[in-house]
mmCIF file of C-alpha atoms in Angstrom:
data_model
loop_
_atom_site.group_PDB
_atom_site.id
_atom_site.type_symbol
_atom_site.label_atom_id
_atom_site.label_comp_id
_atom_site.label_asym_id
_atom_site.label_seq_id
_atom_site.Cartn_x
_atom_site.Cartn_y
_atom_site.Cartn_z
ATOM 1 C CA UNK I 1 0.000 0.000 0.000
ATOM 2 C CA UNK I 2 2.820 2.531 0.691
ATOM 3 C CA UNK I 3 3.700 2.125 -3.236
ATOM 4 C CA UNK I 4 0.284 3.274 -3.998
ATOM 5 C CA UNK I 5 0.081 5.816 -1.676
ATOM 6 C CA UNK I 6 3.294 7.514 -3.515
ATOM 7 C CA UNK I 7 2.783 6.914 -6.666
ATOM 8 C CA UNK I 8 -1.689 8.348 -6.417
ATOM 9 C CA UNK I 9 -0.960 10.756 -3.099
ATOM 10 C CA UNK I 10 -2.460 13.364 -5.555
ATOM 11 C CA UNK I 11 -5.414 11.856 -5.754
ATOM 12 C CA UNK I 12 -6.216 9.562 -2.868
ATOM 13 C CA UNK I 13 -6.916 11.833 0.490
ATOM 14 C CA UNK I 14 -6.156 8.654 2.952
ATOM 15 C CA UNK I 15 -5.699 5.309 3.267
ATOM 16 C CA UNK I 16 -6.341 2.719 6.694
ATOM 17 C CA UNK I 17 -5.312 -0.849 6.360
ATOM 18 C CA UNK I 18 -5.534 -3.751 8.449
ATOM 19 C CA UNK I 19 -4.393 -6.828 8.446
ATOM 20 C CA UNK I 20 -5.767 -10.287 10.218
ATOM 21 C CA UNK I 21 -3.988 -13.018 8.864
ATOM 22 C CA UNK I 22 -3.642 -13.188 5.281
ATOM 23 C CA UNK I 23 -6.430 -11.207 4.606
ATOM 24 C CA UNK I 24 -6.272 -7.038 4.688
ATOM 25 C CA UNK I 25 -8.964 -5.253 4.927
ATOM 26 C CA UNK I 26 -8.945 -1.092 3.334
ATOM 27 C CA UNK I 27 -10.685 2.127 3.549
ATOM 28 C CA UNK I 28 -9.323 4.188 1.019
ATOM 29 C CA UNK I 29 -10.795 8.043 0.456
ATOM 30 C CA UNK I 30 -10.383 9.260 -3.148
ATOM 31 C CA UNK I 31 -11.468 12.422 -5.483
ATOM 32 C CA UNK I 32 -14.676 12.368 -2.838
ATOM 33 C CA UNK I 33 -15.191 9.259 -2.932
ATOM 34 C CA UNK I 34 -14.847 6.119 -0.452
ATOM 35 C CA UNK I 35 -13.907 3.001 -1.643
ATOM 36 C CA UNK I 36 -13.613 -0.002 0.723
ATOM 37 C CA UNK I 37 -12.319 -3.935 -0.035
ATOM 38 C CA UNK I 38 -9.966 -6.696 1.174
ATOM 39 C CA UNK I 39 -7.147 -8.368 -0.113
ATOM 40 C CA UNK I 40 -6.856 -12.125 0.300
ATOM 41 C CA UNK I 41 -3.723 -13.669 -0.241
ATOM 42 C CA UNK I 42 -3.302 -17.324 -0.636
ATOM 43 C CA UNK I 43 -0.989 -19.958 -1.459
ATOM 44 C CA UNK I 44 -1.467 -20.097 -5.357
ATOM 45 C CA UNK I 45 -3.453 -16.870 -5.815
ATOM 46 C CA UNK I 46 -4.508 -13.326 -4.773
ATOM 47 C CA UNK I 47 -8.301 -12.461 -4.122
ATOM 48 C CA UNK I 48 -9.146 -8.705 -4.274
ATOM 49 C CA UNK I 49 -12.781 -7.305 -3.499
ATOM 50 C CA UNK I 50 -13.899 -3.948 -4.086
ATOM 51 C CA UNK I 51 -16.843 -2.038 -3.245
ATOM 52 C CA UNK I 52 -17.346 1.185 -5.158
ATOM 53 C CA UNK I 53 -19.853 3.671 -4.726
ATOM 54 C CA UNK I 54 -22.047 4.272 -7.694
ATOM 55 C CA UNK I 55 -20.103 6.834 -9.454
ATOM 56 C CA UNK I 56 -17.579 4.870 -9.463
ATOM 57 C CA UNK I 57 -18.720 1.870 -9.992
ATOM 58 C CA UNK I 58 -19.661 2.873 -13.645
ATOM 59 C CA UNK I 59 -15.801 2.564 -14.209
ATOM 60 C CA UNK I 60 -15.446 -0.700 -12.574
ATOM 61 C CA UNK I 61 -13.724 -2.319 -15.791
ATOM 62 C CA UNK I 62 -11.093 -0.032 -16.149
ATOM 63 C CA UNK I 63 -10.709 0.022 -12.237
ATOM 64 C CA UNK I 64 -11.179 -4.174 -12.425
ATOM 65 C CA UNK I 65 -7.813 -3.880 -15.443
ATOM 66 C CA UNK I 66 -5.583 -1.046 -13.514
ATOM 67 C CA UNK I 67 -5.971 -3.230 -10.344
ATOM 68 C CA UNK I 68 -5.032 -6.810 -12.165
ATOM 69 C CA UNK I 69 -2.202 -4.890 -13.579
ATOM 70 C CA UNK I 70 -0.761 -3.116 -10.635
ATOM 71 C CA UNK I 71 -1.550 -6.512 -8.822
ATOM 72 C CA UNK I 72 0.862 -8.437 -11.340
ATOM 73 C CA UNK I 73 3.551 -6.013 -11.170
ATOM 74 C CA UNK I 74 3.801 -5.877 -7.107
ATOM 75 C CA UNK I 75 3.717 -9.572 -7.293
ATOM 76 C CA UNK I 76 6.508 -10.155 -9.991
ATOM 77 C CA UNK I 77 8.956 -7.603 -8.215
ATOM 78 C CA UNK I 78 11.678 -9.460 -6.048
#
């Protein structure tokens, strides 16, 4: 998340985390919007949910690309 928070702080106004496990949970405040999810991480495979408000939500697929993307590069770095 601290990647994130570098490379968007111009557009994302906070983000909480919180971690139980191998799950995180996230709050994440953006252009006036709230956006909430977890991250699951398991053996084989990464699970990310994400609830968007409405307004957002009518990106989804482009939000559903950028975050399969981003995932793929944070996982590939060593």
């Amino acid at each position: 998340m601290s990647s994130l928070k570098s490379q968007f702080s111009d557009k994302i106004a906070a983000i909480d985390e919180s971690w139980a496990g191998d799950r995180m949970d996230f709050h994440v405040g953006a252009m006036g919007q709230n956006v909430s999810g977890n991250v699951l991480v398991m053996e084989e495979q990464v699970r990310v949910e994400v609830q968007l408000p409405w307004i957002l939500a009518m990106v989804a697929e482009k939000a559903k690309t950028f975050i399969q993307k981003q995932g793929t590069l944070m996982l590939e770095k060593k």
